[in-house]
Tab-separated table of C-alpha atoms in Angstrom:
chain	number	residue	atom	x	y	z
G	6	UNK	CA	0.000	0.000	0.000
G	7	UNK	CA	1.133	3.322	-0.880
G	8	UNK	CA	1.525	5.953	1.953
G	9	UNK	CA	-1.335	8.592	2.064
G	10	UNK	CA	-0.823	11.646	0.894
G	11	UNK	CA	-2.242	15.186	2.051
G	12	UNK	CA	-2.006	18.471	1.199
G	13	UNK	CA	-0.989	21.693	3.183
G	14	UNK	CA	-2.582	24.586	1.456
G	15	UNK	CA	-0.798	27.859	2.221
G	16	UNK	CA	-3.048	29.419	0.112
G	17	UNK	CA	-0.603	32.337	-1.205
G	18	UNK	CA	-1.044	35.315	-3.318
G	19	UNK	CA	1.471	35.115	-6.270
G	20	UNK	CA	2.781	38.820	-7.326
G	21	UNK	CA	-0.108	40.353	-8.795
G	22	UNK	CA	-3.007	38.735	-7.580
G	23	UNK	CA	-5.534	39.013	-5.369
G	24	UNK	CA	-6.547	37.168	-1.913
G	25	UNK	CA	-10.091	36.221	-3.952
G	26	UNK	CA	-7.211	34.807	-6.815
G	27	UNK	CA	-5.483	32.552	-4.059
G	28	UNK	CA	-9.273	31.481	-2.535
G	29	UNK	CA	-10.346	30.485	-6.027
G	30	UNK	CA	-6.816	28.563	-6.572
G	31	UNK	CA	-7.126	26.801	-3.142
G	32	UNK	CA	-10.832	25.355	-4.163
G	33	UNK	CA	-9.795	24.344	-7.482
G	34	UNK	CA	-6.525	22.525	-5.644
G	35	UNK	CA	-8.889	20.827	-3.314
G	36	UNK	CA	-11.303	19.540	-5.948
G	37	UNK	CA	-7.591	18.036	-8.180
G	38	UNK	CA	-6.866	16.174	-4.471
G	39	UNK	CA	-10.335	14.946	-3.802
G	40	UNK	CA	-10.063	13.485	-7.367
G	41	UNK	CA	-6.644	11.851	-7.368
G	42	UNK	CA	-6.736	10.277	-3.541
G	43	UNK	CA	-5.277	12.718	-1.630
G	44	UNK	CA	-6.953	12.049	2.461
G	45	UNK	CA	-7.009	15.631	3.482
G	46	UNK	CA	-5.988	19.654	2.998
G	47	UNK	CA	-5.256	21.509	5.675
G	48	UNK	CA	-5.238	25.344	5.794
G	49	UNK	CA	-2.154	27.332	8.276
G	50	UNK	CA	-3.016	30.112	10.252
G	51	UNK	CA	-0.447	33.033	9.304
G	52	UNK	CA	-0.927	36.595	10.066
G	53	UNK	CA	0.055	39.599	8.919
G	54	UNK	CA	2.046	37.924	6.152
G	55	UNK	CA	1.244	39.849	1.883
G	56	UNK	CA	1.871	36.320	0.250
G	57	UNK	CA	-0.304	34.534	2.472
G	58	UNK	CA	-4.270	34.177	2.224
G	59	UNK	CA	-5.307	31.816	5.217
G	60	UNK	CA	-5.233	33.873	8.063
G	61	UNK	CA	-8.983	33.266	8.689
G	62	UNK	CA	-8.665	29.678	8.988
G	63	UNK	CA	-12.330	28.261	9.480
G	64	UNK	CA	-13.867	30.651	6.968
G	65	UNK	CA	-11.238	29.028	4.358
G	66	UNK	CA	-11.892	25.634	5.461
G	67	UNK	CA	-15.807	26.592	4.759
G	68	UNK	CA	-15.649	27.658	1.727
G	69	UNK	CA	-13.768	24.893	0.469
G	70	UNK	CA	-15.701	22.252	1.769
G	71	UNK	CA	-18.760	23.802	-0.022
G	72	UNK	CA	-16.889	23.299	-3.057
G	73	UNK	CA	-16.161	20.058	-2.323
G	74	UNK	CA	-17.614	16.454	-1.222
G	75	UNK	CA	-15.593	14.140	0.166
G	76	UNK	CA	-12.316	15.276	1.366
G	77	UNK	CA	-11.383	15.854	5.041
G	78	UNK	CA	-10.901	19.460	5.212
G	79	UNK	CA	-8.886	21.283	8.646
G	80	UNK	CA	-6.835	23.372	9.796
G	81	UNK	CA	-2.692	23.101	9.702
G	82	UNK	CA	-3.236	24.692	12.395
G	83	UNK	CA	-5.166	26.818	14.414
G	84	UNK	CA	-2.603	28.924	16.293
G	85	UNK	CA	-4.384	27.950	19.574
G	86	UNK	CA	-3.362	30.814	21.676
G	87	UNK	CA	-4.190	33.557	19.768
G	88	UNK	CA	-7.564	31.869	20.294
G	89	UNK	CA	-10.382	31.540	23.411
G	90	UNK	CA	-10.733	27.538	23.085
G	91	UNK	CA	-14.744	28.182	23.310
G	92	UNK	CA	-14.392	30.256	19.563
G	93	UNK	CA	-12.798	27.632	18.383
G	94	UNK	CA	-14.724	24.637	19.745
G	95	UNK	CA	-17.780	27.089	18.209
G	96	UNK	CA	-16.299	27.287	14.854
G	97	UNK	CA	-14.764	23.898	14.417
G	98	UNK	CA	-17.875	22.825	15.938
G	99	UNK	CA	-20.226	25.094	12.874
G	100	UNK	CA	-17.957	23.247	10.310
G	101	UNK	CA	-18.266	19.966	11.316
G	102	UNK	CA	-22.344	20.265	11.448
G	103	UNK	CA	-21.907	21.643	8.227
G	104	UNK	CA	-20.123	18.593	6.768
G	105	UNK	CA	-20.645	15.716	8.761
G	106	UNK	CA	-17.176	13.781	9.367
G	107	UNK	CA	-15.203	15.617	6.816
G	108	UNK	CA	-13.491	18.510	9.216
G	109	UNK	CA	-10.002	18.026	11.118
G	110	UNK	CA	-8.978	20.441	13.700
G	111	UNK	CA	-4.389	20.780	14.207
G	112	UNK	CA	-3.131	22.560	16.959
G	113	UNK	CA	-0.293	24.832	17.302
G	114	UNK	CA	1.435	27.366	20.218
G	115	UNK	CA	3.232	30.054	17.414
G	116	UNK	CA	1.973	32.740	17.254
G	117	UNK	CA	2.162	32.580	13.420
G	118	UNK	CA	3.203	35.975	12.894
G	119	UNK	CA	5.874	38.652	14.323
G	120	UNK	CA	5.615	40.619	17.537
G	121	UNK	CA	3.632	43.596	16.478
G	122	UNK	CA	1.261	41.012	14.819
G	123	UNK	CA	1.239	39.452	18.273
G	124	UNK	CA	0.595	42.398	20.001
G	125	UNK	CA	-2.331	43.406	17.685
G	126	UNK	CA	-3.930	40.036	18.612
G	127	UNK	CA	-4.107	40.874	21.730
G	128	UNK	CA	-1.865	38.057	22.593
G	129	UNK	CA	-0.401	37.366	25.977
G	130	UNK	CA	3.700	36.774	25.607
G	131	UNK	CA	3.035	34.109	27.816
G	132	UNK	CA	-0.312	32.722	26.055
G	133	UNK	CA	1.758	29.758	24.742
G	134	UNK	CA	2.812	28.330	28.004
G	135	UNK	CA	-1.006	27.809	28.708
G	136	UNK	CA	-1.183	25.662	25.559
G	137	UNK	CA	-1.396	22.004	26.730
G	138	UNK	CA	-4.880	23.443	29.421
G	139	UNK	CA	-5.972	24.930	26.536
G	140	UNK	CA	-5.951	21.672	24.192
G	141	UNK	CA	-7.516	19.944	27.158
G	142	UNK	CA	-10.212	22.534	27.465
G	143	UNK	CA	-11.015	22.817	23.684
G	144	UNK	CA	-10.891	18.670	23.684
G	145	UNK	CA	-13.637	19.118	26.593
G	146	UNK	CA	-16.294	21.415	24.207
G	147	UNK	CA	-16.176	19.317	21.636
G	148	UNK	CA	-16.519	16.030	23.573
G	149	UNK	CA	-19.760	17.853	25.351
G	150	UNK	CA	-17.537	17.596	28.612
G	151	UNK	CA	-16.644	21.105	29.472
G	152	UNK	CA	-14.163	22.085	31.780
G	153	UNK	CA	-15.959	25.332	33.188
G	154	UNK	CA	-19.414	24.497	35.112
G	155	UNK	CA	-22.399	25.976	33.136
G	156	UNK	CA	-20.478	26.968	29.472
G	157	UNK	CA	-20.858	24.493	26.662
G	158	UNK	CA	-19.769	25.005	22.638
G	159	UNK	CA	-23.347	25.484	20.515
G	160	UNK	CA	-22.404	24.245	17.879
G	161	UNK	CA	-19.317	22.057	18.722
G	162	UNK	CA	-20.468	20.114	21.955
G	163	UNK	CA	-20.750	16.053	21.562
G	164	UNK	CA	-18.864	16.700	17.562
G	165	UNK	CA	-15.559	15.219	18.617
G	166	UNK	CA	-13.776	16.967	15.938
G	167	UNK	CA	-10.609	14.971	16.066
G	168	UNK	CA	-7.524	16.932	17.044
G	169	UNK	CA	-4.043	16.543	15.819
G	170	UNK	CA	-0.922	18.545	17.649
G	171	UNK	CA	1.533	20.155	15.168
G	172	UNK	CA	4.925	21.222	16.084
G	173	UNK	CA	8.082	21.698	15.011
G	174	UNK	CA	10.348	20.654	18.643
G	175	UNK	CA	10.214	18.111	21.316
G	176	UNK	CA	7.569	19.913	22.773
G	177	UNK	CA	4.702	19.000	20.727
G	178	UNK	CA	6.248	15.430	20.017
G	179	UNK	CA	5.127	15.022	23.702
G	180	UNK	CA	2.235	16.933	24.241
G	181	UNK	CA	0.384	14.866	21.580
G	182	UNK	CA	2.026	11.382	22.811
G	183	UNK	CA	0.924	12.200	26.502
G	184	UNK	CA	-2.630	13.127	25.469
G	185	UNK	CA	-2.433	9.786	23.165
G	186	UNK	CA	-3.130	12.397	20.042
G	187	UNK	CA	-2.088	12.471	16.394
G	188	UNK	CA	0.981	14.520	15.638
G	189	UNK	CA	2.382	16.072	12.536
G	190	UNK	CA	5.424	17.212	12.803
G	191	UNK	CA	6.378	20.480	10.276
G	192	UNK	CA	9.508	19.439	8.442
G	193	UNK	CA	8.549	20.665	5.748
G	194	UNK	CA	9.759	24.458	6.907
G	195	UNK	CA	11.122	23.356	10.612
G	196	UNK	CA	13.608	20.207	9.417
G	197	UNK	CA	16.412	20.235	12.439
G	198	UNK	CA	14.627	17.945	15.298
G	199	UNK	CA	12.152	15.605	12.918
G	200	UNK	CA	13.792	12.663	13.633
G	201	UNK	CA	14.084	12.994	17.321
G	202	UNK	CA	10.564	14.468	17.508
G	203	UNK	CA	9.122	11.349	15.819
G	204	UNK	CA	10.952	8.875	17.739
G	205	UNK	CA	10.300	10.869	20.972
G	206	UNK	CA	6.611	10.523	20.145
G	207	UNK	CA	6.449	7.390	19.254
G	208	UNK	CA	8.245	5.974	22.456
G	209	UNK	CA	6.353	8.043	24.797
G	210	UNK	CA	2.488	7.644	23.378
G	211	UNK	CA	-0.240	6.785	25.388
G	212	UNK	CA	-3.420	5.336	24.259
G	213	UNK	CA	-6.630	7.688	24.358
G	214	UNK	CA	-10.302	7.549	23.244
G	215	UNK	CA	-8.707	8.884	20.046
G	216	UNK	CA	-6.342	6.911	19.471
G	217	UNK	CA	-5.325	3.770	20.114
G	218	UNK	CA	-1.683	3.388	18.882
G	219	UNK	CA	0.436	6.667	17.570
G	220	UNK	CA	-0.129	8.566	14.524
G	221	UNK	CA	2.626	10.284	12.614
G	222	UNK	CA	2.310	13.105	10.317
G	223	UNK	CA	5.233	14.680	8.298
G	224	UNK	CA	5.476	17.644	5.971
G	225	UNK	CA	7.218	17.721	3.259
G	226	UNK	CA	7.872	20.292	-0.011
G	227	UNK	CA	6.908	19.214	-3.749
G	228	UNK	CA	7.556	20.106	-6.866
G	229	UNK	CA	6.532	17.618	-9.661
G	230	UNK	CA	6.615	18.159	-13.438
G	231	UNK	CA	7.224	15.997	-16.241
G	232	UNK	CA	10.654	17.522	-17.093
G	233	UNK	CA	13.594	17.903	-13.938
G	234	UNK	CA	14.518	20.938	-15.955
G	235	UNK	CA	11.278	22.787	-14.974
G	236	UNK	CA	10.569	21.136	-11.969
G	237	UNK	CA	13.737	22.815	-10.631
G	238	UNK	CA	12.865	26.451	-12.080
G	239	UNK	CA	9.894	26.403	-10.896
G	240	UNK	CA	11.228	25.298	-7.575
G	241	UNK	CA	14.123	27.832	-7.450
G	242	UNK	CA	11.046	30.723	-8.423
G	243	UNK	CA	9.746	29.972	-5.846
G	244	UNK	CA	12.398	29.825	-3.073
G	245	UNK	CA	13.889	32.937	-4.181
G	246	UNK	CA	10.155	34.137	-3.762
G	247	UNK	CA	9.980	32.926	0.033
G	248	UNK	CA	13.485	34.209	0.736
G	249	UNK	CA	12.532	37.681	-0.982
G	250	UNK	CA	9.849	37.696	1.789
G	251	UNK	CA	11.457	37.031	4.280
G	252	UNK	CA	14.224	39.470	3.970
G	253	UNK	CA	11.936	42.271	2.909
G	254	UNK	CA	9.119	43.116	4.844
G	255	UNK	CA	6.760	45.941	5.523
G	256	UNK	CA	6.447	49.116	4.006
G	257	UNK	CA	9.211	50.823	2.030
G	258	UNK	CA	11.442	47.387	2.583
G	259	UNK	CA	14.021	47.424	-0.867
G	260	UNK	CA	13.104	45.190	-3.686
G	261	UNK	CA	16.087	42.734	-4.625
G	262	UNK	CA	16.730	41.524	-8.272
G	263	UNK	CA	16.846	37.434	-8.468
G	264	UNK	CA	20.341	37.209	-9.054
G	265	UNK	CA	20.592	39.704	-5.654
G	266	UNK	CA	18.427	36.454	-4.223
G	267	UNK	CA	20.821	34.100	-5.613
G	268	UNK	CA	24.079	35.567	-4.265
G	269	UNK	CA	22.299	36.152	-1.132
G	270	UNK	CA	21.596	32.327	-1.147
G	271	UNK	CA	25.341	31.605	-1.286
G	272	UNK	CA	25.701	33.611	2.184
G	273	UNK	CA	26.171	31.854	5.764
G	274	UNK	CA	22.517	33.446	6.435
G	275	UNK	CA	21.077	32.542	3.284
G	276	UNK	CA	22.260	29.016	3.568
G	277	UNK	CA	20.722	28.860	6.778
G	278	UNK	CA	17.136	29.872	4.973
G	279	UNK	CA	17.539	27.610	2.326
G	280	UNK	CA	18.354	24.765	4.134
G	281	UNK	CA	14.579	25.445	5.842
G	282	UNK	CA	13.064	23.356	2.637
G	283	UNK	CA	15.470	20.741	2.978
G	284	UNK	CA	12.637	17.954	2.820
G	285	UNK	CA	11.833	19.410	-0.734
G	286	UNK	CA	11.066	16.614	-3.436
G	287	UNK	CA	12.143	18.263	-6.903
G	288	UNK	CA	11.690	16.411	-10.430
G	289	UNK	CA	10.214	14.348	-12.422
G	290	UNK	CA	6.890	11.615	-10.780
G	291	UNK	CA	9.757	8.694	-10.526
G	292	UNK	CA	12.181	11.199	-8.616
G	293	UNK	CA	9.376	13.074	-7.046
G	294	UNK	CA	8.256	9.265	-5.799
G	295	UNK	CA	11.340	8.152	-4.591
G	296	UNK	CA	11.995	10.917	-2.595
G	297	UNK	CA	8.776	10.755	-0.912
G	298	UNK	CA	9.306	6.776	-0.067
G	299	UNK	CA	12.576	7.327	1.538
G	300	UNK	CA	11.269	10.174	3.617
G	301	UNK	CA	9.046	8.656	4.851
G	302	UNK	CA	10.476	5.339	6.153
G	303	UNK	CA	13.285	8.176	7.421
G	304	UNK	CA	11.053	10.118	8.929
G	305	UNK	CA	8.849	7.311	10.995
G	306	UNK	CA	5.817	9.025	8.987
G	307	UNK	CA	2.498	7.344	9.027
G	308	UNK	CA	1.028	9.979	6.357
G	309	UNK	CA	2.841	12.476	4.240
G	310	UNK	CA	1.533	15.894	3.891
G	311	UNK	CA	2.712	18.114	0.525
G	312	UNK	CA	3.041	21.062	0.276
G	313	UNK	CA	2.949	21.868	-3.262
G	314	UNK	CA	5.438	24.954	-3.492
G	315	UNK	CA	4.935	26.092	-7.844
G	316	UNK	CA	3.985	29.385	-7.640
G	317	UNK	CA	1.172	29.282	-10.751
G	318	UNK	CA	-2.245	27.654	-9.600
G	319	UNK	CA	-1.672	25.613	-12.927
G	320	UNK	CA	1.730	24.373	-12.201
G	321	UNK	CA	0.228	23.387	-8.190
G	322	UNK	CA	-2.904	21.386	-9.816
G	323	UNK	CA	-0.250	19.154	-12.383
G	324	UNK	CA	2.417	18.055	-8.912
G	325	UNK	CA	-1.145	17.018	-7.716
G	326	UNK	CA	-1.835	14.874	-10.290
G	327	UNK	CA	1.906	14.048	-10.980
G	328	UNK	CA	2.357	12.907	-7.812
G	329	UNK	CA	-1.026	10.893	-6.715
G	330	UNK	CA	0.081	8.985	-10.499
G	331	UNK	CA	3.448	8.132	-9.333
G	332	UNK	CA	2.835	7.211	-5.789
G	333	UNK	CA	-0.692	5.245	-6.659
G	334	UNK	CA	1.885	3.524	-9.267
G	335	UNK	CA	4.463	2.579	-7.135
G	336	UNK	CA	1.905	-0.085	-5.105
G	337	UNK	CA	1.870	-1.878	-8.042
């Protein structure tokens, strides 16, 4: 049997489009994975960030699913603490009345965003270190088991939405194995302590009305076409696209040429960004395919979740298809 595959949606906005552009892109990308196999797409919770669209997580996950029938559809993650754990039992809790045993709910304790961003939250510095009572008290809602006397989630109570931790540390890797909870660990950004983070989790899991035995989720980049040649172009647009933003933010930040980004890239510091995609599958299906198997027996993964990093919409929807064809192929 093949691994499953998933998708993590970042829904961006390429140079000259619109946030309506990236919502239309991410409905057409999760009607190409609900017809090649793909088990779920999952939406991340960024803020304050010009190439990124999904900052309004649930509303995203919505809209998709009413474009949509069958896939699971959730959130990679909700950034818990910049969250009550009511709103989001309430929201989670709308969506999966809505669609009935299609909605996921991942967890995370970034703040997804910088510290102005934070502060415009509203968010406590120390919000994050009440993360693991927060999961608990979120878990409660949905179960219809709440944790305060007298407050219940309408919609959300008795749902069970199932939860999944993300992380990118030991932390997490924990968290979710002491609560007996799915984990997905986000390599496909965060690559240093995968390893340890999945063995960690998988030593230390404890059974739960969940989940019986541990779960293991790990990201991992994608760029699929049918000629290595333009697999990689499109793969180095698009990093010098993520670097670019990263080194240039806000108002009146310069604008650097691409061969600027390249020489940057050959720096200590831009080295160190690069080597952020190192789980990056780049080539043709049969490369593309291999890579992915050998990750994931390296990485302890249970399920693989892409993210598809071409910057066109069109480009995207073919490494969907590419890849479901080469992994469905390689069973047999």
């Amino acid at each position: 049997m093949p691994i499953p595959l998933s998708i993590l949606d970042l829904a961006p906005i390429a140079p000259g489009e619109t946030a309506g552009d990236s919502f239309a892109a991410s409905v057409l990308l999760a009607q190409a994975a609900e017809r090649h196999g793909y088990r779920r797409v999952w939406y991340a919770e960024h803020h304050n960030m010009p190439s990124i669209a999904s900052s309004a997580t649930s509303i995203l996950i919505g809209h998709v699913a009413a474009h949509t029938s069958t896939i699971r559809l959730g959130a990679g993650g909700v950034m818990l603490p910049n969250h009550a754990p009511l709103t989001i039992a309430e929201q989670f809790g709308t969506l999966e009345s809505l669609y009935p045993g299609r909605i996921d709910l991942g967890l995370g304790r970034a703040p997804g965003s910088d510290q102005n961003t934070m502060r415009a939250l509203r968010r406590d510095g120390l919000s994050a270190e009440q993360f693991p009572q927060d999961v608990l008290e979120l878990q409660a809602y949905l179960r219809g088991e709440s944790l305060i006397p007298g407050v219940q989630a309408v919609p959300g109570a008795g749902t069970n939405v199932p939860l999944y931790i993300l992380g990118s540390s030991l932390f997490g890797a924990r968290l979710a194995a002491a609560l007996g909870l799915p984990y997905a660990f986000a390599s496909h950004f965060a690559p240093d302590a995968l390893h340890e983070a999945m063995a960690t989790y998988r030593r230390e899991f404890q059974p739960s009305d969940q989940l019986a035995e541990p779960y293991a989720i790990a990201g991992v980049n994608v760029v699929a076409a049918q000629e290595s040649a333009d697999a990689v172009e499109q793969f180095e647009t698009t990093r010098r696209a993520r670097v670019r933003g990263m080194i240039s933010r806000g108002p009146g930040a310069p604008e650097y040429s691409d061969e600027q980004i390249d020489a940057f890239l050959l720096t200590p510091d831009g080295r160190r960004l690069a080597d952020m995609m190192r789980y990056t599958a780049v080539g043709t299906p049969t490369e593309v395919r291999g890579f992915l198997e050998d990750f994931a027996v390296s990485a302890q993964a249970d399920e693989l979740i892409v993210a598809f990093q071409s910057q066109a919409i069109a480009d995207r929807l073919r490494s969907v298809e590419l890849t479901a064809t080469a992994m469905a192929g390689a069973s047999g």
